[in-house]
Short mmCIF file of C-alpha atoms in Angstrom, two decimals:
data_model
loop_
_atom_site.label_atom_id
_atom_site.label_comp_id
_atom_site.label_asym_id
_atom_site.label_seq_id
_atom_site.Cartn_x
_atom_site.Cartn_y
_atom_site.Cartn_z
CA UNK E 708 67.27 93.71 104.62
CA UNK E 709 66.33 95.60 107.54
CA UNK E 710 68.57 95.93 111.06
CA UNK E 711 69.14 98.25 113.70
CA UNK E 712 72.64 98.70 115.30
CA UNK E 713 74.13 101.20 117.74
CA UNK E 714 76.13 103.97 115.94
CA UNK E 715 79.60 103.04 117.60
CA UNK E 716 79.92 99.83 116.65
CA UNK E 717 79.23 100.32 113.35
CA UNK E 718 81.56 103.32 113.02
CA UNK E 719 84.33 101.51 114.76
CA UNK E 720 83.81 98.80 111.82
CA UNK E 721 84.09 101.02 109.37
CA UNK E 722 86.98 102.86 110.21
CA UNK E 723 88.73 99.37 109.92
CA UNK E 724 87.19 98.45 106.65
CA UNK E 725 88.10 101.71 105.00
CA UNK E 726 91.50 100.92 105.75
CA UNK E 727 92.05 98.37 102.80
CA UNK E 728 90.02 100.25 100.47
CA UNK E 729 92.05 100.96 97.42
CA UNK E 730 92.82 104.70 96.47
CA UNK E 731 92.62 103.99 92.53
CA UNK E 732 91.00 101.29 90.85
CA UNK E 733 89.40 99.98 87.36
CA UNK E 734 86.55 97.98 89.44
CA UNK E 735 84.37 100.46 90.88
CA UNK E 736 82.43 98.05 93.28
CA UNK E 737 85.96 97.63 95.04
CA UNK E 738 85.29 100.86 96.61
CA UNK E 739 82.31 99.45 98.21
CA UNK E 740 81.84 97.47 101.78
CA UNK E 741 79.59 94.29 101.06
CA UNK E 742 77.17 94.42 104.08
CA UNK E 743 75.74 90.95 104.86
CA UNK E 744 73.12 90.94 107.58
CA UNK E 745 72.30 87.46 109.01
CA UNK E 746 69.80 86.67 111.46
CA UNK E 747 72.36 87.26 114.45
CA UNK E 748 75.51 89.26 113.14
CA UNK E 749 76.24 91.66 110.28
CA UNK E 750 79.28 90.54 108.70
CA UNK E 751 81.29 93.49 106.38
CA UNK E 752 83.42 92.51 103.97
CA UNK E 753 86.60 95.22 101.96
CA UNK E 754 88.74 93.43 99.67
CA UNK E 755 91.18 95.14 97.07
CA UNK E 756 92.21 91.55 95.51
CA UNK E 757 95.65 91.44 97.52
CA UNK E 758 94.06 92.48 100.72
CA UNK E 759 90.45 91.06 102.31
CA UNK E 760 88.96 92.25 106.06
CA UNK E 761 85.84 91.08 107.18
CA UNK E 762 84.46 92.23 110.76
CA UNK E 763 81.92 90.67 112.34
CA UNK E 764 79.25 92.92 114.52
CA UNK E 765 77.14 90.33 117.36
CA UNK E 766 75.57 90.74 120.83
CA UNK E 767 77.92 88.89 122.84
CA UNK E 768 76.61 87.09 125.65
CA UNK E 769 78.14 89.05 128.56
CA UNK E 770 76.44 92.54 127.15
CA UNK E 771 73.31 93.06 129.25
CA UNK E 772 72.48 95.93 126.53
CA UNK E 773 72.31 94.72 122.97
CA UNK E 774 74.14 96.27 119.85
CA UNK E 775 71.96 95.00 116.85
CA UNK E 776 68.63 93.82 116.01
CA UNK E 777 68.29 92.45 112.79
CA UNK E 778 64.48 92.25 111.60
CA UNK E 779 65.09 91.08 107.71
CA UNK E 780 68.58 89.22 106.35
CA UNK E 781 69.88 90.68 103.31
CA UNK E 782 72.91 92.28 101.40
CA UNK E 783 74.23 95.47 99.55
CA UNK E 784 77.45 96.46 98.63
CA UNK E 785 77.86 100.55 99.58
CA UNK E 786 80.46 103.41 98.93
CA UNK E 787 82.70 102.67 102.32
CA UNK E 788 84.46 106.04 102.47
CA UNK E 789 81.12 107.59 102.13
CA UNK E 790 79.34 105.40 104.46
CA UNK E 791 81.73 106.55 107.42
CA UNK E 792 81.07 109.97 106.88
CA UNK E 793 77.62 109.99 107.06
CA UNK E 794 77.30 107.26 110.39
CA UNK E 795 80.20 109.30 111.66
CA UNK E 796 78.07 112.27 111.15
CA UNK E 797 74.34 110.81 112.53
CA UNK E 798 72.89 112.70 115.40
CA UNK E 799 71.93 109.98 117.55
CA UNK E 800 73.33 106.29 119.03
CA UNK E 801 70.64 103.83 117.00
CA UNK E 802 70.83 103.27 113.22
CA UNK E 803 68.63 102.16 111.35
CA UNK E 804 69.33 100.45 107.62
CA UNK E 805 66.34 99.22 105.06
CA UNK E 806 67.20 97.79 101.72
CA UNK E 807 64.91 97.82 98.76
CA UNK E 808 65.99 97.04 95.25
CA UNK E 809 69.47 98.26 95.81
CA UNK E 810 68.29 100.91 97.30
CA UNK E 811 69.88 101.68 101.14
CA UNK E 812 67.94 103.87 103.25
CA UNK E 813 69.53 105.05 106.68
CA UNK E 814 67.78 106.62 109.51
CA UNK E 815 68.92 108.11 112.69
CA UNK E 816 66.73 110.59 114.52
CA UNK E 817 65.36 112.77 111.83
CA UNK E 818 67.91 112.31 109.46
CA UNK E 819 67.72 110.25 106.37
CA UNK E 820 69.68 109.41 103.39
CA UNK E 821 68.62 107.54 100.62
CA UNK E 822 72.04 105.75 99.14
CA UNK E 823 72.17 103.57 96.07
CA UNK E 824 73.65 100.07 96.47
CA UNK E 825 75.19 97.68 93.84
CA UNK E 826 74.29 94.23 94.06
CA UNK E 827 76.38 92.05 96.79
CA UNK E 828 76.09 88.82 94.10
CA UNK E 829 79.19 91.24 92.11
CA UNK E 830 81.45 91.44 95.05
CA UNK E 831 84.65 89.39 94.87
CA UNK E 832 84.60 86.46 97.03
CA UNK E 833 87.23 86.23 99.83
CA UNK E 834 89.87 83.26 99.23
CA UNK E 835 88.86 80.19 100.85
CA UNK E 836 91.88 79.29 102.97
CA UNK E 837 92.20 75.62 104.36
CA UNK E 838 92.59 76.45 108.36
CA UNK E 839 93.16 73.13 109.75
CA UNK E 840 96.91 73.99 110.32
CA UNK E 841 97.02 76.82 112.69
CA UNK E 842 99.91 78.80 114.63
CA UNK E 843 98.74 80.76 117.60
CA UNK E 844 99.73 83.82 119.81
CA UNK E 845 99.27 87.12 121.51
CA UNK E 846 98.27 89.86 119.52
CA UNK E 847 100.70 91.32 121.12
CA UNK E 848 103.81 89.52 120.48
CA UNK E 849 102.98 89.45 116.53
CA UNK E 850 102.80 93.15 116.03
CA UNK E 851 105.74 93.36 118.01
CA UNK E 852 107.55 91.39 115.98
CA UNK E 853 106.65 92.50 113.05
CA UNK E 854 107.32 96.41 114.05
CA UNK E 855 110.33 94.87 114.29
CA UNK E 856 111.38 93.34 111.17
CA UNK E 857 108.75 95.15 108.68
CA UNK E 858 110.53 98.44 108.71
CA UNK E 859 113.47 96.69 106.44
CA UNK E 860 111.51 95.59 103.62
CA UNK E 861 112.21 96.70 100.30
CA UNK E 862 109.61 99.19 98.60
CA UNK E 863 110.92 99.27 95.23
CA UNK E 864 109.68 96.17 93.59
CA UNK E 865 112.04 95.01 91.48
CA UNK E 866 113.02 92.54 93.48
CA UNK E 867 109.45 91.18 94.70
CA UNK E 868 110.36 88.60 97.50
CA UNK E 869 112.46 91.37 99.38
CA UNK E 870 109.16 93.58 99.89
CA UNK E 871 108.30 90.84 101.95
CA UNK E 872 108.76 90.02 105.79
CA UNK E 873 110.01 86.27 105.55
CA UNK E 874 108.31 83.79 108.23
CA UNK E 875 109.99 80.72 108.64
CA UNK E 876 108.91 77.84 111.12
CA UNK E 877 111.76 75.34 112.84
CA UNK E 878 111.69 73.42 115.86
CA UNK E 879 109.20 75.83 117.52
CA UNK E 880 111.03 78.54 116.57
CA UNK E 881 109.58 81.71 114.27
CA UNK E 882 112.18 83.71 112.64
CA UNK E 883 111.06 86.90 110.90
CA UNK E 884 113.20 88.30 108.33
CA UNK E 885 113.11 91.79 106.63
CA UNK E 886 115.70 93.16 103.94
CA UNK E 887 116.10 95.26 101.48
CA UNK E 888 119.55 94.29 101.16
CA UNK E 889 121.18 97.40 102.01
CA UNK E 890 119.79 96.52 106.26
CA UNK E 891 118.21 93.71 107.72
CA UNK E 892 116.20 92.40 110.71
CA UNK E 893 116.48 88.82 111.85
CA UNK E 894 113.89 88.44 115.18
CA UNK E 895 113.68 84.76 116.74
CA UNK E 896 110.90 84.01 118.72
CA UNK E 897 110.05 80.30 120.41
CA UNK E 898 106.02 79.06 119.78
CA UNK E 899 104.30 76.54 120.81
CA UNK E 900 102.65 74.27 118.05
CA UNK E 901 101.80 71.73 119.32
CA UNK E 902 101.92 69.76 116.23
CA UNK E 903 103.92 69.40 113.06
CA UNK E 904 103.01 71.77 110.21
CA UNK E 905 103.27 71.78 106.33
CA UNK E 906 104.45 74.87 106.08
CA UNK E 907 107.76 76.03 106.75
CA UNK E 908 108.37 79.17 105.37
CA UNK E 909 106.18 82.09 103.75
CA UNK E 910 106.62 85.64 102.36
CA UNK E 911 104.31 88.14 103.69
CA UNK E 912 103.94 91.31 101.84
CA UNK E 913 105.41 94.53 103.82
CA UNK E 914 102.49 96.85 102.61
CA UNK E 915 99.89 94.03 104.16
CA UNK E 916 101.70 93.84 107.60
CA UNK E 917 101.83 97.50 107.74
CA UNK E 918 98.19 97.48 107.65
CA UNK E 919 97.78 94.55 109.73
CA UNK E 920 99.82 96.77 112.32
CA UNK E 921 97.33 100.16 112.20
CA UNK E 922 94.15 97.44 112.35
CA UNK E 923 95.46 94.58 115.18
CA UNK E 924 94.64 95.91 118.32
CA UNK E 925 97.58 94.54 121.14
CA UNK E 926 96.32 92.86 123.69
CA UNK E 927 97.59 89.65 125.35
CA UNK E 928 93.98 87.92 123.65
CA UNK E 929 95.22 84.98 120.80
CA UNK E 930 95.73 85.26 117.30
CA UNK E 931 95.19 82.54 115.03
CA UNK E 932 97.54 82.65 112.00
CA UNK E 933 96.76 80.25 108.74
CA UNK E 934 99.27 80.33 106.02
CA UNK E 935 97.89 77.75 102.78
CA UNK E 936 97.31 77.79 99.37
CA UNK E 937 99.90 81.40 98.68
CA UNK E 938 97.16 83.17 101.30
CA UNK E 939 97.35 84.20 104.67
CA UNK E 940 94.55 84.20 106.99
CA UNK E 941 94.47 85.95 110.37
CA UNK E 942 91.77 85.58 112.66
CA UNK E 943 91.62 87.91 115.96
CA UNK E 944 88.17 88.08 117.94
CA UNK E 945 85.66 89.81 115.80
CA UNK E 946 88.70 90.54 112.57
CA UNK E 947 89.43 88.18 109.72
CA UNK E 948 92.12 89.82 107.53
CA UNK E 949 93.08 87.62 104.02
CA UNK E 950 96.41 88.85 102.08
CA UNK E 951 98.02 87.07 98.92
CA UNK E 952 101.11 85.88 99.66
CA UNK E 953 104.58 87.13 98.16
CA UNK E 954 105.45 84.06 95.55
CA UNK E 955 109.36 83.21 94.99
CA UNK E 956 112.58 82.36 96.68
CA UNK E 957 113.89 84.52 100.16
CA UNK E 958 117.72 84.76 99.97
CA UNK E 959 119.40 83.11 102.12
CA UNK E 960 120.94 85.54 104.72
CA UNK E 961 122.71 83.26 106.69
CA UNK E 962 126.31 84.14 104.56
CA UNK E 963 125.78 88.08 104.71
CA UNK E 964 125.82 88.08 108.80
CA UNK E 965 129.55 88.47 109.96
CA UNK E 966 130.60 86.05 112.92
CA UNK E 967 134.15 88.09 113.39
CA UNK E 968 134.14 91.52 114.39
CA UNK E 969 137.15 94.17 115.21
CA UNK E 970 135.46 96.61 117.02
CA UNK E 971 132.76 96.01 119.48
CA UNK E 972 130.75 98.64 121.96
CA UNK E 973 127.89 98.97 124.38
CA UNK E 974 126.05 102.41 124.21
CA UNK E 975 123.03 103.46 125.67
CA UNK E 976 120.14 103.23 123.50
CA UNK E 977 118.53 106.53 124.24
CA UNK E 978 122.13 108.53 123.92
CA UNK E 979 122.77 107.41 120.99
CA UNK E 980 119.48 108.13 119.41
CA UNK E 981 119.28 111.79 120.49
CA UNK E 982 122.89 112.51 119.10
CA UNK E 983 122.22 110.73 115.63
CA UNK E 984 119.05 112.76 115.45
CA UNK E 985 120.84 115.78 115.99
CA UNK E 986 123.13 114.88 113.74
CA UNK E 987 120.41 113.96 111.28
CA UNK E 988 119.16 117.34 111.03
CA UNK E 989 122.36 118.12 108.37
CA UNK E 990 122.69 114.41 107.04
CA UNK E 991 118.82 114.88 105.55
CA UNK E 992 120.34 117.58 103.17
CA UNK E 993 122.18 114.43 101.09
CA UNK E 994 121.19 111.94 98.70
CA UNK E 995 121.68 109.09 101.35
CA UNK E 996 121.61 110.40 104.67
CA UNK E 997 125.12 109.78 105.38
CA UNK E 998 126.92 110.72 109.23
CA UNK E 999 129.97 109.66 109.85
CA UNK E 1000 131.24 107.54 113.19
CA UNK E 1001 134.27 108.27 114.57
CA UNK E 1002 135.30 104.83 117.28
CA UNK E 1003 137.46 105.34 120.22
CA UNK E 1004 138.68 103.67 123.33
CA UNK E 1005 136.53 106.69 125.62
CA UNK E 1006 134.04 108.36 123.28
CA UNK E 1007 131.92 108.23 119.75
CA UNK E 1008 132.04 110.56 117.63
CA UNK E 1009 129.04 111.57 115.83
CA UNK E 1010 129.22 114.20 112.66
CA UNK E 1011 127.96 115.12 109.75
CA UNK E 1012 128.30 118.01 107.14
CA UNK E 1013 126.43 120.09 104.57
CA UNK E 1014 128.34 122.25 101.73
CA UNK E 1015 125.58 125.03 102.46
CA UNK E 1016 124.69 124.70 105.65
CA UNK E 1017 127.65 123.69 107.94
CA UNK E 1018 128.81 120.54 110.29
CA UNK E 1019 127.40 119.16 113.30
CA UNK E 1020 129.68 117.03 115.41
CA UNK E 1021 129.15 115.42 118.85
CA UNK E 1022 130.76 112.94 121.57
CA UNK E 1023 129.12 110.35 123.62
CA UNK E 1024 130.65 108.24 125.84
CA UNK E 1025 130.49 104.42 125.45
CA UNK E 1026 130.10 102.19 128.02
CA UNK E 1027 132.82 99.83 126.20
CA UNK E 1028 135.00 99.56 123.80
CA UNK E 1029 137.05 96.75 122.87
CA UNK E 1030 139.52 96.17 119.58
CA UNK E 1031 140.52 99.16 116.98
CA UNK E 1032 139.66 102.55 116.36
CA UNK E 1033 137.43 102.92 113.67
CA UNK E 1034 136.19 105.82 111.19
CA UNK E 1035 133.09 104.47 109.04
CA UNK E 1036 130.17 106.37 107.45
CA UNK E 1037 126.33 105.38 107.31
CA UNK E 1038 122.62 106.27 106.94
CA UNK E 1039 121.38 108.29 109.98
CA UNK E 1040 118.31 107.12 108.67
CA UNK E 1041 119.13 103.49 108.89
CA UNK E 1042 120.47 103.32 112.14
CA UNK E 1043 117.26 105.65 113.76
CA UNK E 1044 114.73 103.18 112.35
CA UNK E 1045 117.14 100.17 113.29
CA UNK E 1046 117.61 101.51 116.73
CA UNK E 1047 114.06 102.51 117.51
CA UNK E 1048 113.04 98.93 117.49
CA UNK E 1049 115.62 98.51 120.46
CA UNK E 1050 113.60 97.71 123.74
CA UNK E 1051 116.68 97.82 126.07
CA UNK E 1052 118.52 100.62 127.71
CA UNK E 1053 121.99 99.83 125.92
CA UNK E 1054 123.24 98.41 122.38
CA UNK E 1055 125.56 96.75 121.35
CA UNK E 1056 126.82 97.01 118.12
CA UNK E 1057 129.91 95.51 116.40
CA UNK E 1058 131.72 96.45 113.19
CA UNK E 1059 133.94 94.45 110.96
CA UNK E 1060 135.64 97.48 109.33
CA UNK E 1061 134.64 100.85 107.31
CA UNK E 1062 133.28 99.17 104.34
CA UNK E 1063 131.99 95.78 105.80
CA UNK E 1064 128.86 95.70 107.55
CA UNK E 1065 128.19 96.00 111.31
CA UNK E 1066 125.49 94.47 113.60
CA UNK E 1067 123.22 95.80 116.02
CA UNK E 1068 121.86 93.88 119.02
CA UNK E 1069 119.92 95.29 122.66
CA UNK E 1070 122.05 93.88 125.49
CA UNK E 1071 121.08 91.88 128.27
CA UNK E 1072 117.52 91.23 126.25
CA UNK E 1073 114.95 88.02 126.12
CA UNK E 1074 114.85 88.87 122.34
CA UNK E 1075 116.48 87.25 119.43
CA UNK E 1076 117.13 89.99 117.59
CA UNK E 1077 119.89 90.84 114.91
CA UNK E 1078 119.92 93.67 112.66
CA UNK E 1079 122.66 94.56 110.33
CA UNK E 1080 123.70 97.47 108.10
CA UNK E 1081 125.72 98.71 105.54
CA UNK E 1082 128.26 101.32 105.64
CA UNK E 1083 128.06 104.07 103.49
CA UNK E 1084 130.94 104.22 100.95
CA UNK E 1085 133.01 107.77 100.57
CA UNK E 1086 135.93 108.43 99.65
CA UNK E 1087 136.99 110.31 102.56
CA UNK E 1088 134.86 108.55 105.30
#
């Protein structure tokens, strides 16, 4: 194997691939990247066994200037973490690989290193994934909607199928579904698939989409999105990412979500943020991050109180109000994370009573978005 590739594009690569390298495992050639150079592309492959990304490096056509010359095809599987150091650390912008009997020697300027390789032939193959069924759209709009939803997964496994976001295909409609049924996201969003698919419904695992978030660039360019066989496959220009799928039965959430509410009001977004992160800065001191809301006709009251260190109270205004006053406590945390998805200027949000729970929704939105959280219970809230 012999190529030559500019230094960038092979860092930017890597710092991708590292991404899904695992921290701890029993198979030591997992820590590796498998680097396959063909006679036009170098293809490199990470895969942990839950969690696969390939990137593809090419001369497109529109470059006047090309990135790689590959001389011999070959393959070698190589440290990744260590890889990345030393391309991140190479003095010039051409690199130069050879491969001899394992062997992996890397040139730029004057310096070389000499690294040893494990054979490519002992690297895990990817899943195959049947992609003739595929659902389409913007880059975008999918990490949107999963910034939106993934953030109310469970992350204590003992119940598996909540540590999943929940994708579920009807009549051109997409509904993402995170809980980890103490709060839950419910996003809606209308596709166009042009065809009928097999699938309906999938569980895809919170730790993958959190990933597929920090290695998805947004951009308004197409994403192809294959879900067969209990794997997901994602293609997005030069990035294939592969994750298992979450195996079991989503809950239906259809009965939790209250359709009667006695009190209702509209705040603005950003207000309310500020004054429950004030508020925050006490509630962090207990076991579950409890303020407590006090509901009236002309203002909110915000508190919350430490034995040690005191009580922090505060009034906003709301820009309405309809049905009871209300006292009710919950998790500042909760309602920061739940509100920070929020893309509008106001909220609404409307409660059923102290211990029932309460809905949030952005007002005057294009977005078909429910979330929902439960109060805290105390017995003085």
């Amino acid at each position: 194997m012999q190529f030559v590739i500019k230094k960038n594009e092979l860092l930017t690569g890597l710092q991708q691939i590292v991404r899904v390298i695992p921290s701890r495992t029993t198979k030591p050639i997992l820590y590796g990247v498998k680097i396959d150079a063909e006679f036009n592309r170098i293809r490199m492959t990470a895969y942990d066994l839950e969690i696969g990304l390939e990137i593809l490096i090419e001369n497109k056509d529109q470059e006047q200037v090309e990135v790689l010359q590959v001389e011999e095809p070959g393959s070698i599987v190589i440290n990744a973490k260590f890889l990345l150091e030393i391309i991140r650390k190479l003095p010039q912008q051409l690199v130069r690989f050879n491969l001899k009997n394992h062997i992996a020697t890397i040139q730029s300027g004057a310096a070389i290193y000499t690294l040893n390789g494990l054979d490519s032939r002992e690297f895990p193959l990817l899943p195959q994934v049947d992609d003739d069924e595929k659902l389409t759209m913007a880059s975008t709009l999918l990490l949107q909607s999963i910034q939106k939803t993934v953030y109310a997964v469970a992350t204590i496994e003992s119940r598996p199928t909540l540590t999943g976001v929940h994708f579920k295909l009807k009549n051109d409609i997409l509904t993402l579904t995170g809980t980890d049924s103490h709060r839950l996201s419910n996003l809606k969003i209308s596709v166009d698939t042009l065809k009928e698919y097999s699938f309906e419904e999938a569980i895809m695992p919170g730790k993958t989409l959190q990933e597929l978030l920090r290695i998805l660039p947004a951009s308004e360019e197409m994403v192809e999105i294959t879900l067969a066989d209990h794997q997901m496959l994602i293609r997005y220009d030069n990035i294939h990412f592969y994750s298992r799928l979450i195996e079991g039965t989503y809950p239906d959430i259809s009965r939790i979500i209250p359709e009667t509410f006695r009190t209702s009001i509209k705040i603005g977004t950003k207000n309310l943020i500020e004054s429950i992160e004030r508020a925050a800065l006490l509630a962090r001191e207990n076991d579950n991050h409890v303020i407590r809301l006090h509901l009236r006709p002309n203002q909110t009251e915000i508190t919350s109180t430490s034995q040690e260190l005191g009580k922090i109270s505060e009034v906003i205004e709301p820009q309405t109000f309809q049905g009871e006053e209300l006292m009710l406590a919950c998790n500042a945390r909760f309602m920061l994370e739940s509100l920070k998805t929020i893309d509008t200027e106001d909220v609404s949000i409307q409660f059923t009573g102290p211990g029932s729970a309460f809905i949030i929704t952005p007002v005057e939105s294009d977005t078909n978005h429910l979330q929902l959280i439960l109060p805290v219970r105390l017995n003085h809230a």
